[in-house]
mmCIF file of C-alpha atoms and ligand atoms in Angstrom:
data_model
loop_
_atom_site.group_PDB
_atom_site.id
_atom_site.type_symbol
_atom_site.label_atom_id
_atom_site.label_comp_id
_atom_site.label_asym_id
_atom_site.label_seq_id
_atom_site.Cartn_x
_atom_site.Cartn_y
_atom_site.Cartn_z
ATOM 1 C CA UNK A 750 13.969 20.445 19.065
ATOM 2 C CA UNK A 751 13.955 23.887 17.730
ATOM 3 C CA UNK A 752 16.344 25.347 15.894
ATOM 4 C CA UNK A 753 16.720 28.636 13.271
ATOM 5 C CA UNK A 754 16.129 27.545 9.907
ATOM 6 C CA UNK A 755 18.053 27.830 6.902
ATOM 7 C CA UNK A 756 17.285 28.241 2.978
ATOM 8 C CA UNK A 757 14.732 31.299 3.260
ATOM 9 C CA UNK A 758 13.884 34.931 3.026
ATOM 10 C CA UNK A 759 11.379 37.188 4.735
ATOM 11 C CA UNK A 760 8.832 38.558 2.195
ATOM 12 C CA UNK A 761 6.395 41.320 3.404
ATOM 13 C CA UNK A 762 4.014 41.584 6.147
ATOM 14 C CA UNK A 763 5.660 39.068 8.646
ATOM 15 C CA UNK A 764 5.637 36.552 5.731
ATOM 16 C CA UNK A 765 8.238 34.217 4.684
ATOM 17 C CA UNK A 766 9.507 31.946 1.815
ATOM 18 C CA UNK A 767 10.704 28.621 2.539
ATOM 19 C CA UNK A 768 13.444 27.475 -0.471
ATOM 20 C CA UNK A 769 14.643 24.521 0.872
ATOM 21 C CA UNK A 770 12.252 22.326 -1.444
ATOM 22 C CA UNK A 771 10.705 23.027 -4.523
ATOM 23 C CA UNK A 772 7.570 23.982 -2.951
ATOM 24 C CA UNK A 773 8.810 27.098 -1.980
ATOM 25 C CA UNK A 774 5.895 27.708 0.612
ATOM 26 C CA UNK A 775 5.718 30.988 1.418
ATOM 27 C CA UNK A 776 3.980 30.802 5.399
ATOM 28 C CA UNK A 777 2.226 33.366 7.198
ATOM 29 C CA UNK A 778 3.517 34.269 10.899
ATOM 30 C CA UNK A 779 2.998 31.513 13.072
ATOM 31 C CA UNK A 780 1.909 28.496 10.805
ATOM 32 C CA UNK A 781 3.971 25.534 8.959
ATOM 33 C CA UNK A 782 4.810 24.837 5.356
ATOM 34 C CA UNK A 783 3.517 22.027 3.687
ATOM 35 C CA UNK A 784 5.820 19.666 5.439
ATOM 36 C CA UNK A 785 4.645 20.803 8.484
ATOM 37 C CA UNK A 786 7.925 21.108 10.503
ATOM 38 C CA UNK A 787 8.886 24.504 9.453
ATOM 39 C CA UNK A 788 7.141 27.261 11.266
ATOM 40 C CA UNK A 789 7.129 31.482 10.713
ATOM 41 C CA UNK A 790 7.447 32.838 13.902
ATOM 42 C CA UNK A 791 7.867 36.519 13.755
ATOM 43 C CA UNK A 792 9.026 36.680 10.668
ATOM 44 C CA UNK A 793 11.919 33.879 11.162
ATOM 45 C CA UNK A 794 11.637 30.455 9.956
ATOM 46 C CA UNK A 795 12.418 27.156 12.612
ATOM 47 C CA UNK A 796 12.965 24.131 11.770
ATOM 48 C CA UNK A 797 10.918 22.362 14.634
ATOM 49 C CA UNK A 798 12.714 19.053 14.317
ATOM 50 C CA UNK A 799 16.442 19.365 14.679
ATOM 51 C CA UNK A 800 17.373 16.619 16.326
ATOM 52 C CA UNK A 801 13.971 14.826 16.879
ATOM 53 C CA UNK A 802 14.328 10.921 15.767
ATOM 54 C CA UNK A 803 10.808 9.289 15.412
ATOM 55 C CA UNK A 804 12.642 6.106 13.447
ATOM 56 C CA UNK A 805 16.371 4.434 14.370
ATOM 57 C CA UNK A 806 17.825 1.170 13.009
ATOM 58 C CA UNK A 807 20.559 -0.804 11.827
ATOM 59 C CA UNK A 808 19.807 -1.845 8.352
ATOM 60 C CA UNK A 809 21.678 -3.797 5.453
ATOM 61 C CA UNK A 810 22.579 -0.737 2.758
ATOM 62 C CA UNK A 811 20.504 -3.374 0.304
ATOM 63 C CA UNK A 812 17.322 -2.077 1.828
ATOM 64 C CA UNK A 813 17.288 1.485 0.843
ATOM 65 C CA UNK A 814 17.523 0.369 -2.012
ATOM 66 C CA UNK A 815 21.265 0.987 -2.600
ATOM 67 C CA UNK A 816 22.557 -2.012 -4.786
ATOM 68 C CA UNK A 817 25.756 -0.549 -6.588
ATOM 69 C CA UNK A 818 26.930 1.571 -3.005
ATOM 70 C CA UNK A 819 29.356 -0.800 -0.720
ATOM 71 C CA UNK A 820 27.118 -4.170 -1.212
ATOM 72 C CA UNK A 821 26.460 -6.025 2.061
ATOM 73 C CA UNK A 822 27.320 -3.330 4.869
ATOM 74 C CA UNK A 823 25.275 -1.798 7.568
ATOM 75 C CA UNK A 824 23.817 1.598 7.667
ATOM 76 C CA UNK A 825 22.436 3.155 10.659
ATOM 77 C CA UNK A 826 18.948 4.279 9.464
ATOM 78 C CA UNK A 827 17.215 7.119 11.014
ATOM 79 C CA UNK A 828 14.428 9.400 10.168
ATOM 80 C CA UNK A 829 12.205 12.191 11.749
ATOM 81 C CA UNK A 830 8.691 13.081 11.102
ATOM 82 C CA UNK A 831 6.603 15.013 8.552
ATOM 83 C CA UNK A 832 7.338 14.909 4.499
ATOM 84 C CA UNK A 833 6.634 17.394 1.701
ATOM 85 C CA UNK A 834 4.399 15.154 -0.301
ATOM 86 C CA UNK A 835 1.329 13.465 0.490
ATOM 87 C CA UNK A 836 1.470 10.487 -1.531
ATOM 88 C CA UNK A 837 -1.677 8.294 -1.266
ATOM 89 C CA UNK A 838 -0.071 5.260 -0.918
ATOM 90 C CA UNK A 839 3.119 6.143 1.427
ATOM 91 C CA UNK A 840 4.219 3.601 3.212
ATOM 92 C CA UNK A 841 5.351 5.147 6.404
ATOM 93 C CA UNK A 842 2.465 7.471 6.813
ATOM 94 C CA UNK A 843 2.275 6.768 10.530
ATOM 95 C CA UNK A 844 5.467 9.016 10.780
ATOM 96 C CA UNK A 845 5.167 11.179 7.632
ATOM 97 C CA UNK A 846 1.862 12.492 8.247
ATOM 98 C CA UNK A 847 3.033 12.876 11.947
ATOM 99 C CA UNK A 848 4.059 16.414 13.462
ATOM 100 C CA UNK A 849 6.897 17.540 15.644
ATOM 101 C CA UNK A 850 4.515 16.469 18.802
ATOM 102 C CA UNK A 851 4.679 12.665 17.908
ATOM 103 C CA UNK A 852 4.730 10.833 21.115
ATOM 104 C CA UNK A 853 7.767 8.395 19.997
ATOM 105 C CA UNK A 854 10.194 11.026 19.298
ATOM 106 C CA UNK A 855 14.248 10.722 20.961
ATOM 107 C CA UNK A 856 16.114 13.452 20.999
ATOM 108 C CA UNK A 857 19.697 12.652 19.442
ATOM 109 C CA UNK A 858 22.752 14.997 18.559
ATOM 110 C CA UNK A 859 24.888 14.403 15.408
ATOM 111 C CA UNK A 860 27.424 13.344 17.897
ATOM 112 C CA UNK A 861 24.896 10.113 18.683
ATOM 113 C CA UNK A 862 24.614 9.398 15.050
ATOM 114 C CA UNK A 863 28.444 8.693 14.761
ATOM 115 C CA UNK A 864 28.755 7.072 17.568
ATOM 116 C CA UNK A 865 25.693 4.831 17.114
ATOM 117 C CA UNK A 866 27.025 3.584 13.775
ATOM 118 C CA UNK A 867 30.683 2.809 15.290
ATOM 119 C CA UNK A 868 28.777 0.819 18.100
ATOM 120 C CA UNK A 869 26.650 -1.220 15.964
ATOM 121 C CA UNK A 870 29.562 -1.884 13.831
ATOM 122 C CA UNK A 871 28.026 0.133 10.760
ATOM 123 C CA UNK A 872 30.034 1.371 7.527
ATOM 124 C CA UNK A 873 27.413 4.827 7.337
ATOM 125 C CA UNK A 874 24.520 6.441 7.791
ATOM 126 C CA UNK A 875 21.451 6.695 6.102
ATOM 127 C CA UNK A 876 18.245 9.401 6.292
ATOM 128 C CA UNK A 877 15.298 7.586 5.780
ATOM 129 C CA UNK A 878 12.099 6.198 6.764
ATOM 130 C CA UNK A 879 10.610 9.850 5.907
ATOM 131 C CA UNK A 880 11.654 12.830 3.644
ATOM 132 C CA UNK A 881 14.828 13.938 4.667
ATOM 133 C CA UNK A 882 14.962 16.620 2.521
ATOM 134 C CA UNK A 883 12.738 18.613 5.473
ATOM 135 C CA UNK A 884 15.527 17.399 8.237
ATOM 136 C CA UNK A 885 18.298 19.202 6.500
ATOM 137 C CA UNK A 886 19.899 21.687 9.185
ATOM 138 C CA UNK A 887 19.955 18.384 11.622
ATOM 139 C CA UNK A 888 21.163 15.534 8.052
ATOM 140 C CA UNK A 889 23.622 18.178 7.105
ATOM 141 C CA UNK A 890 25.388 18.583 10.520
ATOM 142 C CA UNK A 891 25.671 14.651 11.081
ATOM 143 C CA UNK A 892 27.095 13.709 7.450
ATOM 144 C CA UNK A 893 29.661 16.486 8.273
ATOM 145 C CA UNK A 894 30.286 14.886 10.834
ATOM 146 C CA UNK A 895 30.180 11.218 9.602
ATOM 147 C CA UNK A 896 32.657 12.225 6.651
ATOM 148 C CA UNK A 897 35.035 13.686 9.071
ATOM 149 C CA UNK A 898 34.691 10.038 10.568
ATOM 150 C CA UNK A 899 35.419 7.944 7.145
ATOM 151 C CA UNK A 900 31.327 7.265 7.405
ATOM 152 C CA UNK A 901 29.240 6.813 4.600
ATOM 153 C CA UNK A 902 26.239 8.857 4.040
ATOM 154 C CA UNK A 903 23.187 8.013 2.154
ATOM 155 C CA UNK A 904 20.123 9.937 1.412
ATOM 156 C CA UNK A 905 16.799 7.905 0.358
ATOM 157 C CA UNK A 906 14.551 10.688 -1.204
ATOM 158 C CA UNK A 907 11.944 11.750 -2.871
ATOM 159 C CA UNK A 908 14.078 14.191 -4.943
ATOM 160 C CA UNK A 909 12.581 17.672 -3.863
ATOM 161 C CA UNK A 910 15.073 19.301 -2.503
ATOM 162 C CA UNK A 911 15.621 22.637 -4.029
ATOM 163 C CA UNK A 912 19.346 23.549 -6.087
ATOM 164 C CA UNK A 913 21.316 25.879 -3.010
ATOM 165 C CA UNK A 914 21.022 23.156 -0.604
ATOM 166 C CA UNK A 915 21.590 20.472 -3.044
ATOM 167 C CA UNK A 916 24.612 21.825 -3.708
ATOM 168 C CA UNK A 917 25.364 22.533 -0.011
ATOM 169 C CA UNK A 918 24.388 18.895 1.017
ATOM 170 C CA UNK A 919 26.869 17.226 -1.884
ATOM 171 C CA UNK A 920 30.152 18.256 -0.049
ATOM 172 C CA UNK A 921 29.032 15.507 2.246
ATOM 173 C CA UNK A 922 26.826 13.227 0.817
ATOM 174 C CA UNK A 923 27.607 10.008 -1.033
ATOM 175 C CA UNK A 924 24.546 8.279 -2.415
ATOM 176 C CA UNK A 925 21.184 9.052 -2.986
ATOM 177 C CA UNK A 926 18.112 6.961 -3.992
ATOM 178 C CA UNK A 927 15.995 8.919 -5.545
ATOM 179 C CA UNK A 928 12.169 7.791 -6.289
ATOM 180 C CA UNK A 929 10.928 8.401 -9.550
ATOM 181 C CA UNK A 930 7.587 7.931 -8.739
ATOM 182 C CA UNK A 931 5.559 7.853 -12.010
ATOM 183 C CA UNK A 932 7.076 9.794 -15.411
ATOM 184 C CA UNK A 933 3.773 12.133 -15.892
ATOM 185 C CA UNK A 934 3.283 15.370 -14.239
ATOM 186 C CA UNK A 935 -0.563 14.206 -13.698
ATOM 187 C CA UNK A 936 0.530 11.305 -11.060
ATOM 188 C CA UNK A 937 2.393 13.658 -8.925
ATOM 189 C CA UNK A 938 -0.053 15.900 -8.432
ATOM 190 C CA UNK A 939 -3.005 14.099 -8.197
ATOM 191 C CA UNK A 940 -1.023 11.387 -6.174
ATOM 192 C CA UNK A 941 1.705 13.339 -4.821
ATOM 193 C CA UNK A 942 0.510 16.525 -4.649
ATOM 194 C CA UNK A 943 4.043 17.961 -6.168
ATOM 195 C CA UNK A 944 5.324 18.099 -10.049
ATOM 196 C CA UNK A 945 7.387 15.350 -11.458
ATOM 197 C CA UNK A 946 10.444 18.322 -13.015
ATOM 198 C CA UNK A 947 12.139 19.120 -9.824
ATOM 199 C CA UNK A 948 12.367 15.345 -8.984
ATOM 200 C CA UNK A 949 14.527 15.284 -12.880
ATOM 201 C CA UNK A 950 16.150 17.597 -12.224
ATOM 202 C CA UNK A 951 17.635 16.996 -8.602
ATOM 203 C CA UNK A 952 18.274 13.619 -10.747
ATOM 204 C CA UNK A 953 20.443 15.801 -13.276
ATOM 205 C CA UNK A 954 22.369 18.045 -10.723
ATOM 206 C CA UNK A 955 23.100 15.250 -8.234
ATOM 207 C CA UNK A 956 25.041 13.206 -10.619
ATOM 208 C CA UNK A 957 26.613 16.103 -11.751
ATOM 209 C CA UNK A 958 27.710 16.871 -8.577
ATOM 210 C CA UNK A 959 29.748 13.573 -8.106
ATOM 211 C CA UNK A 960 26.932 11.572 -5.845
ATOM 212 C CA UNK A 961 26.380 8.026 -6.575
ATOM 213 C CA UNK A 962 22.783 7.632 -7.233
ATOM 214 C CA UNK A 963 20.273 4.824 -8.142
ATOM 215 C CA UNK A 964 16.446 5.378 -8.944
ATOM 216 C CA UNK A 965 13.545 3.618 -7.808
ATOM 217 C CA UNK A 966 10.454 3.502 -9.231
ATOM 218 C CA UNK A 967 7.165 1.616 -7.533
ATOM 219 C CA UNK A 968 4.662 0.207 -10.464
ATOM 220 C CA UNK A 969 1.473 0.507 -9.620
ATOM 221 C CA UNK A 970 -1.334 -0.865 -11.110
ATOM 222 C CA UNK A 971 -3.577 1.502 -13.306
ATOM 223 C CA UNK A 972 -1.517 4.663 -12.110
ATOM 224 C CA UNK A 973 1.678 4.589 -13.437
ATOM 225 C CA UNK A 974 2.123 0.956 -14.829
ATOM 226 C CA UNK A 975 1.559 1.776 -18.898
ATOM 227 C CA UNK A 976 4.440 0.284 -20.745
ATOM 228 C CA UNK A 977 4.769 3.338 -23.020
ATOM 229 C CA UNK A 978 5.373 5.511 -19.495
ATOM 230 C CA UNK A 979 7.610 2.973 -17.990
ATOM 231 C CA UNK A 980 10.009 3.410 -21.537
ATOM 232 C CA UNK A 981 9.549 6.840 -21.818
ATOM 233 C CA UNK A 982 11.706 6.825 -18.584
ATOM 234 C CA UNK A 983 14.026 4.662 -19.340
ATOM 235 C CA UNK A 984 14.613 6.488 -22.273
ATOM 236 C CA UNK A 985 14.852 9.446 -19.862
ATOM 237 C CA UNK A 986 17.765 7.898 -18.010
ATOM 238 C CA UNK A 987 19.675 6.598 -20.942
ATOM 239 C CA UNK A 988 19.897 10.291 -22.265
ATOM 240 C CA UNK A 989 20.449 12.383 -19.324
ATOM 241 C CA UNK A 990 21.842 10.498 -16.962
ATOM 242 C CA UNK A 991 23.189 7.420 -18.260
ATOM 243 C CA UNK A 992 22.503 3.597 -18.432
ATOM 244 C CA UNK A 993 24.902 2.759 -16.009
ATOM 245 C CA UNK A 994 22.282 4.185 -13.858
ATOM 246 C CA UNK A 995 20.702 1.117 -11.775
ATOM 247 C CA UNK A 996 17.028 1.165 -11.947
ATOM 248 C CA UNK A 997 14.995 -0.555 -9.210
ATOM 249 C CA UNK A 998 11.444 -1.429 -10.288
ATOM 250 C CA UNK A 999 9.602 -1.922 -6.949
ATOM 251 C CA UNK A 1000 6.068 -3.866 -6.578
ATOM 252 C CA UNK A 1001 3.444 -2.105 -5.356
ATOM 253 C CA UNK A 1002 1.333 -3.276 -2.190
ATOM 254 C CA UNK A 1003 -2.034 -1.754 -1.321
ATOM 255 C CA UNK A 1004 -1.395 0.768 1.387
ATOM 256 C CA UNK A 1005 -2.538 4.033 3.129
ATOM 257 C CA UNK A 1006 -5.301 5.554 0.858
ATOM 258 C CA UNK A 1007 -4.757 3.186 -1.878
ATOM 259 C CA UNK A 1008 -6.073 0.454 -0.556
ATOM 260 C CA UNK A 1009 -8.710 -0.039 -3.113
ATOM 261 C CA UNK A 1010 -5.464 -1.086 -5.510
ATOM 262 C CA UNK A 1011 -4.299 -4.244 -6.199
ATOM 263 C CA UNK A 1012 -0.828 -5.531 -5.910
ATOM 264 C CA UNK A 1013 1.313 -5.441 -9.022
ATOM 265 C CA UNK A 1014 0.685 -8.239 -11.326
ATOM 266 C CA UNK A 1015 3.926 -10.073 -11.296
ATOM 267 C CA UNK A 1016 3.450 -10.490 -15.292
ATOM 268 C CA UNK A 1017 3.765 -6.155 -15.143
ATOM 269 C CA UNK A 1018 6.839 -6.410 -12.921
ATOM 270 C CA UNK A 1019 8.748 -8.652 -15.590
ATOM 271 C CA UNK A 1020 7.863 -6.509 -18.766
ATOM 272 C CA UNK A 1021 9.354 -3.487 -17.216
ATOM 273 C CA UNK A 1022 12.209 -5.045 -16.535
ATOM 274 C CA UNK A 1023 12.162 -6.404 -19.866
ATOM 275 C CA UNK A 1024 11.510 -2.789 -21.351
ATOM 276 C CA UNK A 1025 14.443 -1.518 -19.042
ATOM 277 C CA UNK A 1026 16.572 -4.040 -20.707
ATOM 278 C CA UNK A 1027 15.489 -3.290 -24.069
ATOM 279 C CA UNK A 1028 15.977 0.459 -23.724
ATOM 280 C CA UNK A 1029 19.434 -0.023 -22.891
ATOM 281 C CA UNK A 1030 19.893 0.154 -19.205
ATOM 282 C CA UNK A 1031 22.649 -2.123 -17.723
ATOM 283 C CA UNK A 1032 21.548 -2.348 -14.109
ATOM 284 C CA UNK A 1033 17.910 -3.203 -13.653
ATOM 285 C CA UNK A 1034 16.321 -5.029 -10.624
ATOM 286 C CA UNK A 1035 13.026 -5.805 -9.020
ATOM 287 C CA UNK A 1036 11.714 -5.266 -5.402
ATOM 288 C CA UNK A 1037 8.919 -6.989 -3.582
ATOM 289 C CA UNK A 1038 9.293 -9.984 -5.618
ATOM 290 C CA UNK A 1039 9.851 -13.390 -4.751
ATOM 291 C CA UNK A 1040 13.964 -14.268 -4.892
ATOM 292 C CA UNK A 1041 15.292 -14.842 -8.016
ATOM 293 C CA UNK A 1042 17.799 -13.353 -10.479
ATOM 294 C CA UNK A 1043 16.211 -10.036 -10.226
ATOM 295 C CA UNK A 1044 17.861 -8.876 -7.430
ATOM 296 C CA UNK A 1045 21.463 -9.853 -9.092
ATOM 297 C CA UNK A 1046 24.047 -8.162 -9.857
ATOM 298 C CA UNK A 1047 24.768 -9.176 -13.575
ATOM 299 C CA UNK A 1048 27.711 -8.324 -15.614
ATOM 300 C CA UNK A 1049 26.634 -6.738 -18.847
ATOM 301 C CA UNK A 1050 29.522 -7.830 -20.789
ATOM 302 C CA UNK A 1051 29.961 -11.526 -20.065
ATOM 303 C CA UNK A 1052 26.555 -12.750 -17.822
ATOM 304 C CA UNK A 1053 28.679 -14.028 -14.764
ATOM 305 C CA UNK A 1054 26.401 -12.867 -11.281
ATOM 306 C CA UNK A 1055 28.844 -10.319 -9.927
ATOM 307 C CA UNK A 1056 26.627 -9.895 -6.579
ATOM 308 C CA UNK A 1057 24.101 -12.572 -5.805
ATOM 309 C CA UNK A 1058 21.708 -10.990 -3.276
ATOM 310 C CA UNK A 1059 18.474 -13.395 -1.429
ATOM 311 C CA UNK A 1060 17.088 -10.722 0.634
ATOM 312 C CA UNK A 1061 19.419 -9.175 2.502
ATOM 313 C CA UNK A 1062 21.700 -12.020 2.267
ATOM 314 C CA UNK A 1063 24.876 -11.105 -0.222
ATOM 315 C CA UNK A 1064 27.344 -12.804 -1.731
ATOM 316 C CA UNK A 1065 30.431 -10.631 -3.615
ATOM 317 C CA UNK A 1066 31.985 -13.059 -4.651
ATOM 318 C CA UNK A 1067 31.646 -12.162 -8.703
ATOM 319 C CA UNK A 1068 33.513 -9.319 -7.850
ATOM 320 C CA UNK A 1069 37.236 -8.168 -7.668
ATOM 321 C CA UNK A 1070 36.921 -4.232 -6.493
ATOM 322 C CA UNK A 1071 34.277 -3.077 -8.645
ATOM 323 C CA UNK A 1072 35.302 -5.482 -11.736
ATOM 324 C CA UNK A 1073 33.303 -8.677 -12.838
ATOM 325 C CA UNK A 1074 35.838 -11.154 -11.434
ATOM 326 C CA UNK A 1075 34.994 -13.294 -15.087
ATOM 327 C CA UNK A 1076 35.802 -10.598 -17.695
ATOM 328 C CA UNK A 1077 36.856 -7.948 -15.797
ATOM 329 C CA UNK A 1078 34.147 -5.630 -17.003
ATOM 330 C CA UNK A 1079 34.138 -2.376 -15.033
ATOM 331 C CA UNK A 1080 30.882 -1.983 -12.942
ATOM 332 C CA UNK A 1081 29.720 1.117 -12.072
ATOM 333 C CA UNK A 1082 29.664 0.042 -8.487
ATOM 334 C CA UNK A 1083 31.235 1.536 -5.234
ATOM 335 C CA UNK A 1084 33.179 -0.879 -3.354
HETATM 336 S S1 SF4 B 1555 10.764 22.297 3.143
HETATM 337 FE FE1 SF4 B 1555 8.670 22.449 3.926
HETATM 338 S S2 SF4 B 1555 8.306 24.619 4.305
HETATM 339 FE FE2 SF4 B 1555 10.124 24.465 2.999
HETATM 340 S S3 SF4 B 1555 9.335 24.683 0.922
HETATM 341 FE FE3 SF4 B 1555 9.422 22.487 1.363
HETATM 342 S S4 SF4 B 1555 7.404 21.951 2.148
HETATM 343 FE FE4 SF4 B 1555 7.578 24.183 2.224
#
């Protein structure tokens, strides 16, 4: 569905500048930005997607990955089409290389979205399955909405989205998981086809701004997996944002164009969560990996597993609010 965009200014000759990601395309009269679902046409920018679901879902908030953010609710997942990278190994390429004509697409309102979670007995909402960054007129009117409805609201991003609506988006935004996708400027734009700073600094501002965030990074072999990388970021989030910050490593699985790639070594997977543990970060898991203490919640202070997760099966029971229920050790953990 169409719908007047928001986040831009009209430059010369008919052209535009899109500022709603740090791309900041600027688009001739009648074509797209990178993300292909904002289109110049006569000089105003339309989002071409308000509204237009490609993806819907119930799904445990454990999947996003969201570990520290109400542990074992329900979310009601939803995404659109189109992102604003091109990552070579994206794994839901089938809608994020799609464009506003994909054949699957439901029209919902924001309306649906809050009534969808209450039907399916969900705690929130998340925007998912692609960027939703690009989706921001449509994300912004449903979390206003969900708020108003004592809804969660989650964002699972690639961290592009540009400062103004950043700061628009917080007054009604929870959580975000943010992927850090590799800590050199050279992956994202040979991988990504984007620059690693923005993704920092949305990092930076978002905590600032109050939202609970966790960081996910996906290890793959050869491209981002050097040990020296993986502690310069840890180091990273120790300094600016904190070691509270929970850290999932995620294993990579040969996908899209990177195919040719083999799956993480599970020998990799447990040395950077050894070097996360070393550098000082309290809250460090692993994805992708077969079940095992990895995907506990441990208290820092006194060892006792405050959330015991197999899957998406969870177990609170080490908790009392968002203390270990041993030591009483404060987690930083929304509950
Ligand atoms: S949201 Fe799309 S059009 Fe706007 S700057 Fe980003 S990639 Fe370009």
């Amino acid at each position: 569905m169409k719908k007047e965009a928001r986040f831009w200014k009209a430059l010369s000759d008919s052209k535009i500048q899109c500022s709603l990601c740090s791309h900041y395309c600027k688009i001739d009269n009648e074509k797209v930005g990178i993300c292909g679902v904002r289109k110049n046409e006569n000089g105003r920018l339309f989002s071409l997607i308000y509204g237009s679901c490609s993806s819907i879902a119930v799904d445990p908030i454990e999947k996003k990955p969201l570990y520290h953010f109400y542990p074992g609710t329900k979310a009601l997942s939803l995404g659109t089409v189109g992102c604003n990278f091109k990552c070579k190994h994206c794994q839901n390429f089938g809608i994020s290389t799609a464009g506003p004509d994909f054949s699957y697409m439901k029209e919902i309102t924001p309306e649906m979205t809050v009534d969808l979670a209450r039907q399916y007995s969900c705690q929130g909402i998340a925007y998912t399955y692609n960027e939703p960054t690009i989706w921001h007129e449509f994300n912004f009117d449903s979390a206003k909405l969900a708020k108003k409805n004592d809804l969660y609201t989650t964002y699972v991003t690639n961290g592009y989205i540009s400062e103004e609506p950043l700061l628009e988006l917080s007054s009604v935004l929870d959580a975000m998981n943010i992927d850090v996708k590799a800590f050199t400027n050279d992956f994202y734009k040979k991988v990504c086809k984007a620059r690693l700073k923005p993704v920092l600094d949305t990092c930076v501002l978002a905590k600032e701004l109050g939202i609970h965030i966790e960081l996910t990074y996906l290890v793959i072999p050869s491209y981002n997996d050097s040990f020296g990388e993986v502690e310069e970021f840890c180091k990273w989030v120790v300094e600016k944002l904190g070691k509270d910050i929970p850290i999932h490593f995620s294993r990579f699985h040969p996908n899209h164009n990177l195919t040719n790639v083999p799956r993480t070594p599970m020998e990799t997977m447990l040395k950077v969560y050894e070097i996360g543990k070393k550098v000082g970060i309290l809250y460090c898991y692993l994805g992708n990996v077969p079940a095992g203490d990895y995907e506990n919640t441990i208290c820092p202070k006194c060892g006792n597993i405050c959330v015991e997760r197999n899957g998406f099966f969870v177990k609170n029971s080490g908790l009392k609010g968002n203390k270990c229920s041993k030591c009483g050790f404060s987690l930083s953990l929304i509950d």
